[in-house]
Amino acid sequence: MEYPETHTKMTFKDLQLNSAMLRVVEGVGYSQPTPIQTRAIPHILEGRDLVGCAQTGSGKTAAFALPIVQMLGRSPGRRRIRALILAPTRELAAQIDEEFGKFGHENGLRHVSIFGGVGQQPQVNALQRGVDIVVATPGRLQDLMNQDYIRLDAIEFFVLDEADRMLDMGFINDVKRIVQRLPKARQTMLFSATMPQAIQDLSKRMLTNPVKVEANPQSTTVENIAQSIYFVEGGDKRDLLKHILQDPASQRVLVFTRTKHRANRLAQQLNRARIPAEAIHGNKSQSARSRALSKFKSGNTAVLVATDIAARGLDIDSVSHVINFDLPNIPESYVHRIGRTARAGASGIAYSFCDVNERKFLREIESLIRQPIAVVDEHPYVSAIAAPQPQPPASKPRANNRRRRSRRSRKTSASR
Ligand code: AMP
């Protein structure tokens, strides 16, 4: 069966969702399906295995969760785990679990998220009370399987979410081990923002005659975002950030640094400058991460400083700005990062700081997104050293002059 590719006129009803699910969708306030939902939901409801090329922010969770909840139907008296979703990070697992909570409530479905970094007992208790849906990271899931708290022999639906990130984080062998324990007769869905060869190989092993759907998330997301680049010396980045944060429009700002250490240090420095900021990264305890996230979501802290892995999959509504304090050395990460400011079709603003050592990352990013990023050349910390040499040199101010000018304007701004 062919499904229309334009999603503009499609409704959730056109996607074969039943009346109970349509009420659920209305209840959560989704008026129209996103492209990945339009393309994936009907196939999943037909029982097909599916490979979805989509990233977080595209609405992919609902793309698999809505049809799975519909197919699970009302929970039978005796509960067995019938749907398993694997996610690479705790935050993503918690968010997916939350969505299942919203969508599965009316059917009386029970769900639990299983991840490390917190005590296992509450998770074990939930499992022992009986659940229909488990959303898990691979490590803790295997721990609990090895202790016989989890049986996967009744799984009907299996989702591998953010498969490329699973690969990056070294979870692929764990995933393969878990898949070996699943019944052969099941429906499998694999979602990934990118499709490197290793993921294609994995999908051949794990899925049966899958339908492939794509939501072209990278270009659409990037198109909605106003992106700019600030050439700045490494030592001036912090002052430039503070300068940008003075703008009242910077209300909820997600800042990315290259390392956990830099995230911590920057958050401390911002707090010392009376800019409430929290850091979120993999060395923080689960409770510290959740606390930081909820303070940011509620608007109590304006700035969240994150590393790539910590921010992966975070569902934060209305981030006003994404600021790449450090440019990522993997160009795809740039697209993932700035996607935080353009959730489900909203537009956003992304600023990137680039020092002289990061110019090659910038070139790779611009080649991935197939567009140059606009340069902000009027700011108090302009660095002629970081900026590529002007072409042709004669028609532009000399580097030294630009540098002197920038120092002067810095003074002016500081005295304001
Ligand atoms: P995801 O890509 O699953 O992380 O979803 C990103 C965000 O979009 C989440 O906050 C969802 O609740 C939201 N969302 C998903 N589907 C829709 C839709 N059809 N309309 C509006 N928002 C949606």
mmCIF file with all atom_site columns, N, CA and C in Angstrom, residues 97 110-131 133-135 140 144 147 149-150 286-287:
data_model
loop_
_atom_site.group_PDB
_atom_site.id
_atom_site.type_symbol
_atom_site.label_atom_id
_atom_site.label_alt_id
_atom_site.label_comp_id
_atom_site.label_asym_id
_atom_site.label_entity_id
_atom_site.label_seq_id
_atom_site.pdbx_PDB_ins_code
_atom_site.Cartn_x
_atom_site.Cartn_y
_atom_site.Cartn_z
_atom_site.occupancy
_atom_site.B_iso_or_equiv
_atom_site.pdbx_formal_charge
_atom_site.auth_seq_id
_atom_site.auth_comp_id
_atom_site.auth_asym_id
_atom_site.auth_atom_id
_atom_site.pdbx_PDB_model_num
ATOM 1  N N  . ASP A 1 97  ? 9.570  6.590   28.153 1.00 0.00 ? 97  ASP A N  1
ATOM 2  C CA . ASP A 1 97  ? 8.676  5.985   29.133 1.00 0.00 ? 97  ASP A CA 1
ATOM 3  C C  . ASP A 1 97  ? 7.531  6.940   29.483 1.00 0.00 ? 97  ASP A C  1
ATOM 4  N N  . ARG A 1 110 ? 0.645  -0.732  31.708 1.00 0.00 ? 110 ARG A N  1
ATOM 5  C CA . ARG A 1 110 ? 1.687  -0.344  32.672 1.00 0.00 ? 110 ARG A CA 1
ATOM 6  C C  . ARG A 1 110 ? 3.049  -0.374  31.998 1.00 0.00 ? 110 ARG A C  1
ATOM 7  N N  . HIS A 1 111 ? 3.884  0.539   32.437 1.00 0.00 ? 111 HIS A N  1
ATOM 8  C CA . HIS A 1 111 ? 5.180  0.703   31.779 1.00 0.00 ? 111 HIS A CA 1
ATOM 9  C C  . HIS A 1 111 ? 6.215  1.035   32.834 1.00 0.00 ? 111 HIS A C  1
ATOM 10 N N  . VAL A 1 112 ? 7.469  0.750   32.517 1.00 0.00 ? 112 VAL A N  1
ATOM 11 C CA . VAL A 1 112 ? 8.539  1.108   33.459 1.00 0.00 ? 112 VAL A CA 1
ATOM 12 C C  . VAL A 1 112 ? 9.787  1.456   32.659 1.00 0.00 ? 112 VAL A C  1
ATOM 13 N N  . SER A 1 113 ? 10.593 2.379   33.199 1.00 0.00 ? 113 SER A N  1
ATOM 14 C CA . SER A 1 113 ? 11.895 2.613   32.563 1.00 0.00 ? 113 SER A CA 1
ATOM 15 C C  . SER A 1 113 ? 12.970 1.994   33.446 1.00 0.00 ? 113 SER A C  1
ATOM 16 N N  . ILE A 1 114 ? 13.918 1.374   32.766 1.00 0.00 ? 114 ILE A N  1
ATOM 17 C CA . ILE A 1 114 ? 14.971 0.616   33.438 1.00 0.00 ? 114 ILE A CA 1
ATOM 18 C C  . ILE A 1 114 ? 16.299 1.220   33.003 1.00 0.00 ? 114 ILE A C  1
ATOM 19 N N  . PHE A 1 115 ? 17.016 1.846   33.932 1.00 0.00 ? 115 PHE A N  1
ATOM 20 C CA . PHE A 1 115 ? 18.337 2.364   33.565 1.00 0.00 ? 115 PHE A CA 1
ATOM 21 C C  . PHE A 1 115 ? 19.235 2.396   34.779 1.00 0.00 ? 115 PHE A C  1
ATOM 22 N N  . GLY A 1 116 ? 20.520 2.466   34.530 1.00 0.00 ? 116 GLY A N  1
ATOM 23 C CA . GLY A 1 116 ? 21.490 2.436   35.620 1.00 0.00 ? 116 GLY A CA 1
ATOM 24 C C  . GLY A 1 116 ? 21.658 3.803   36.269 1.00 0.00 ? 116 GLY A C  1
ATOM 25 N N  . GLY A 1 117 ? 22.530 3.841   37.286 1.00 0.00 ? 117 GLY A N  1
ATOM 26 C CA . GLY A 1 117 ? 22.801 5.104   37.962 1.00 0.00 ? 117 GLY A CA 1
ATOM 27 C C  . GLY A 1 117 ? 21.830 5.393   39.088 1.00 0.00 ? 117 GLY A C  1
ATOM 28 N N  . VAL A 1 118 ? 20.806 4.571   39.229 1.00 0.00 ? 118 VAL A N  1
ATOM 29 C CA . VAL A 1 118 ? 19.859 4.697   40.350 1.00 0.00 ? 118 VAL A CA 1
ATOM 30 C C  . VAL A 1 118 ? 19.694 3.299   40.944 1.00 0.00 ? 118 VAL A C  1
ATOM 31 N N  . GLY A 1 119 ? 19.159 3.214   42.141 1.00 0.00 ? 119 GLY A N  1
ATOM 32 C CA . GLY A 1 119 ? 18.953 1.916   42.785 1.00 0.00 ? 119 GLY A CA 1
ATOM 33 C C  . GLY A 1 119 ? 18.046 1.038   41.919 1.00 0.00 ? 119 GLY A C  1
ATOM 34 N N  . GLN A 1 120 ? 18.296 -0.263  41.925 1.00 0.00 ? 120 GLN A N  1
ATOM 35 C CA . GLN A 1 120 ? 17.484 -1.125  41.059 1.00 0.00 ? 120 GLN A CA 1
ATOM 36 C C  . GLN A 1 120 ? 16.162 -1.526  41.708 1.00 0.00 ? 120 GLN A C  1
ATOM 37 N N  . GLN A 1 121 ? 16.050 -1.369  43.050 1.00 0.00 ? 121 GLN A N  1
ATOM 38 C CA . GLN A 1 121 ? 14.894 -1.948  43.728 1.00 0.00 ? 121 GLN A CA 1
ATOM 39 C C  . GLN A 1 121 ? 13.545 -1.392  43.236 1.00 0.00 ? 121 GLN A C  1
ATOM 40 N N  . PRO A 1 122 ? 13.407 -0.052  43.094 1.00 0.00 ? 122 PRO A N  1
ATOM 41 C CA . PRO A 1 122 ? 12.107 0.428   42.602 1.00 0.00 ? 122 PRO A CA 1
ATOM 42 C C  . PRO A 1 122 ? 11.762 -0.159  41.229 1.00 0.00 ? 122 PRO A C  1
ATOM 43 N N  . GLN A 1 123 ? 12.793 -0.346  40.395 1.00 0.00 ? 123 GLN A N  1
ATOM 44 C CA . GLN A 1 123 ? 12.539 -0.921  39.064 1.00 0.00 ? 123 GLN A CA 1
ATOM 45 C C  . GLN A 1 123 ? 12.107 -2.385  39.205 1.00 0.00 ? 123 GLN A C  1
ATOM 46 N N  . VAL A 1 124 ? 12.777 -3.100  40.106 1.00 0.00 ? 124 VAL A N  1
ATOM 47 C CA . VAL A 1 124 ? 12.422 -4.508  40.333 1.00 0.00 ? 124 VAL A CA 1
ATOM 48 C C  . VAL A 1 124 ? 11.002 -4.593  40.878 1.00 0.00 ? 124 VAL A C  1
ATOM 49 N N  . ASN A 1 125 ? 10.659 -3.699  41.799 1.00 0.00 ? 125 ASN A N  1
ATOM 50 C CA . ASN A 1 125 ? 9.296  -3.717  42.362 1.00 0.00 ? 125 ASN A CA 1
ATOM 51 C C  . ASN A 1 125 ? 8.256  -3.521  41.263 1.00 0.00 ? 125 ASN A C  1
ATOM 52 N N  . ALA A 1 126 ? 8.528  -2.541  40.395 1.00 0.00 ? 126 ALA A N  1
ATOM 53 C CA . ALA A 1 126 ? 7.576  -2.282  39.302 1.00 0.00 ? 126 ALA A CA 1
ATOM 54 C C  . ALA A 1 126 ? 7.445  -3.513  38.416 1.00 0.00 ? 126 ALA A C  1
ATOM 55 N N  . LEU A 1 127 ? 8.577  -4.150  38.114 1.00 0.00 ? 127 LEU A N  1
ATOM 56 C CA . LEU A 1 127 ? 8.534  -5.346  37.264 1.00 0.00 ? 127 LEU A CA 1
ATOM 57 C C  . LEU A 1 127 ? 7.720  -6.440  37.941 1.00 0.00 ? 127 LEU A C  1
ATOM 58 N N  . GLN A 1 128 ? 7.887  -6.555  39.259 1.00 0.00 ? 128 GLN A N  1
ATOM 59 C CA . GLN A 1 128 ? 7.187  -7.642  39.953 1.00 0.00 ? 128 GLN A CA 1
ATOM 60 C C  . GLN A 1 128 ? 5.687  -7.385  40.052 1.00 0.00 ? 128 GLN A C  1
ATOM 61 N N  . ARG A 1 129 ? 5.306  -6.093  40.033 1.00 0.00 ? 129 ARG A N  1
ATOM 62 C CA . ARG A 1 129 ? 3.866  -5.793  40.018 1.00 0.00 ? 129 ARG A CA 1
ATOM 63 C C  . ARG A 1 129 ? 3.269  -6.122  38.650 1.00 0.00 ? 129 ARG A C  1
ATOM 64 N N  . GLY A 1 130 ? 4.121  -6.193  37.635 1.00 0.00 ? 130 GLY A N  1
ATOM 65 C CA . GLY A 1 130 ? 3.658  -6.544  36.296 1.00 0.00 ? 130 GLY A CA 1
ATOM 66 C C  . GLY A 1 130 ? 3.595  -5.330  35.392 1.00 0.00 ? 130 GLY A C  1
ATOM 67 N N  . VAL A 1 131 ? 4.277  -5.396  34.249 1.00 0.00 ? 131 VAL A N  1
ATOM 68 C CA . VAL A 1 131 ? 4.245  -4.291  33.283 1.00 0.00 ? 131 VAL A CA 1
ATOM 69 C C  . VAL A 1 131 ? 4.041  -4.851  31.879 1.00 0.00 ? 131 VAL A C  1
ATOM 70 N N  . ILE A 1 133 ? 5.007  -2.709  29.157 1.00 0.00 ? 133 ILE A N  1
ATOM 71 C CA . ILE A 1 133 ? 6.003  -2.033  28.307 1.00 0.00 ? 133 ILE A CA 1
ATOM 72 C C  . ILE A 1 133 ? 7.245  -1.724  29.137 1.00 0.00 ? 133 ILE A C  1
ATOM 73 N N  . VAL A 1 134 ? 8.409  -2.095  28.611 1.00 0.00 ? 134 VAL A N  1
ATOM 74 C CA . VAL A 1 134 ? 9.669  -1.764  29.278 1.00 0.00 ? 134 VAL A CA 1
ATOM 75 C C  . VAL A 1 134 ? 10.491 -0.869  28.348 1.00 0.00 ? 134 VAL A C  1
ATOM 76 N N  . VAL A 1 135 ? 10.945 0.251   28.887 1.00 0.00 ? 135 VAL A N  1
ATOM 77 C CA . VAL A 1 135 ? 11.848 1.127   28.137 1.00 0.00 ? 135 VAL A CA 1
ATOM 78 C C  . VAL A 1 135 ? 13.183 1.089   28.876 1.00 0.00 ? 135 VAL A C  1
ATOM 79 N N  . ARG A 1 140 ? 21.603 -1.848  32.289 1.00 0.00 ? 140 ARG A N  1
ATOM 80 C CA . ARG A 1 140 ? 20.763 -2.255  33.424 1.00 0.00 ? 140 ARG A CA 1
ATOM 81 C C  . ARG A 1 140 ? 19.782 -3.359  33.018 1.00 0.00 ? 140 ARG A C  1
ATOM 82 N N  . LEU A 1 144 ? 19.392 -6.900  35.040 1.00 0.00 ? 144 LEU A N  1
ATOM 83 C CA . LEU A 1 144 ? 18.151 -7.444  35.602 1.00 0.00 ? 144 LEU A CA 1
ATOM 84 C C  . LEU A 1 144 ? 17.762 -8.767  34.935 1.00 0.00 ? 144 LEU A C  1
ATOM 85 N N  . GLN A 1 147 ? 19.757 -11.399 36.593 1.00 0.00 ? 147 GLN A N  1
ATOM 86 C CA . GLN A 1 147 ? 19.254 -11.736 37.933 1.00 0.00 ? 147 GLN A CA 1
ATOM 87 C C  . GLN A 1 147 ? 17.851 -12.347 37.873 1.00 0.00 ? 147 GLN A C  1
ATOM 88 N N  . TYR A 1 149 ? 15.060 -11.101 36.847 1.00 0.00 ? 149 TYR A N  1
ATOM 89 C CA . TYR A 1 149 ? 13.913 -10.245 37.134 1.00 0.00 ? 149 TYR A CA 1
ATOM 90 C C  . TYR A 1 149 ? 13.107 -9.942  35.867 1.00 0.00 ? 149 TYR A C  1
ATOM 91 N N  . ILE A 1 150 ? 13.743 -10.188 34.726 1.00 0.00 ? 150 ILE A N  1
ATOM 92 C CA . ILE A 1 150 ? 13.068 -9.840  33.471 1.00 0.00 ? 150 ILE A CA 1
ATOM 93 C C  . ILE A 1 150 ? 13.064 -11.026 32.529 1.00 0.00 ? 150 ILE A C  1
ATOM 94 N N  . GLN A 1 286 ? 22.271 10.369  38.587 1.00 0.00 ? 286 GLN A N  1
ATOM 95 C CA . GLN A 1 286 ? 20.989 10.470  37.910 1.00 0.00 ? 286 GLN A CA 1
ATOM 96 C C  . GLN A 1 286 ? 20.122 11.540  38.572 1.00 0.00 ? 286 GLN A C  1
ATOM 97 N N  . SER A 1 287 ? 20.143 11.585  39.912 1.00 0.00 ? 287 SER A N  1
ATOM 98 C CA . SER A 1 287 ? 19.256 12.546  40.575 1.00 0.00 ? 287 SER A CA 1
ATOM 99 C C  . SER A 1 287 ? 19.737 13.974  40.306 1.00 0.00 ? 287 SER A C  1
#
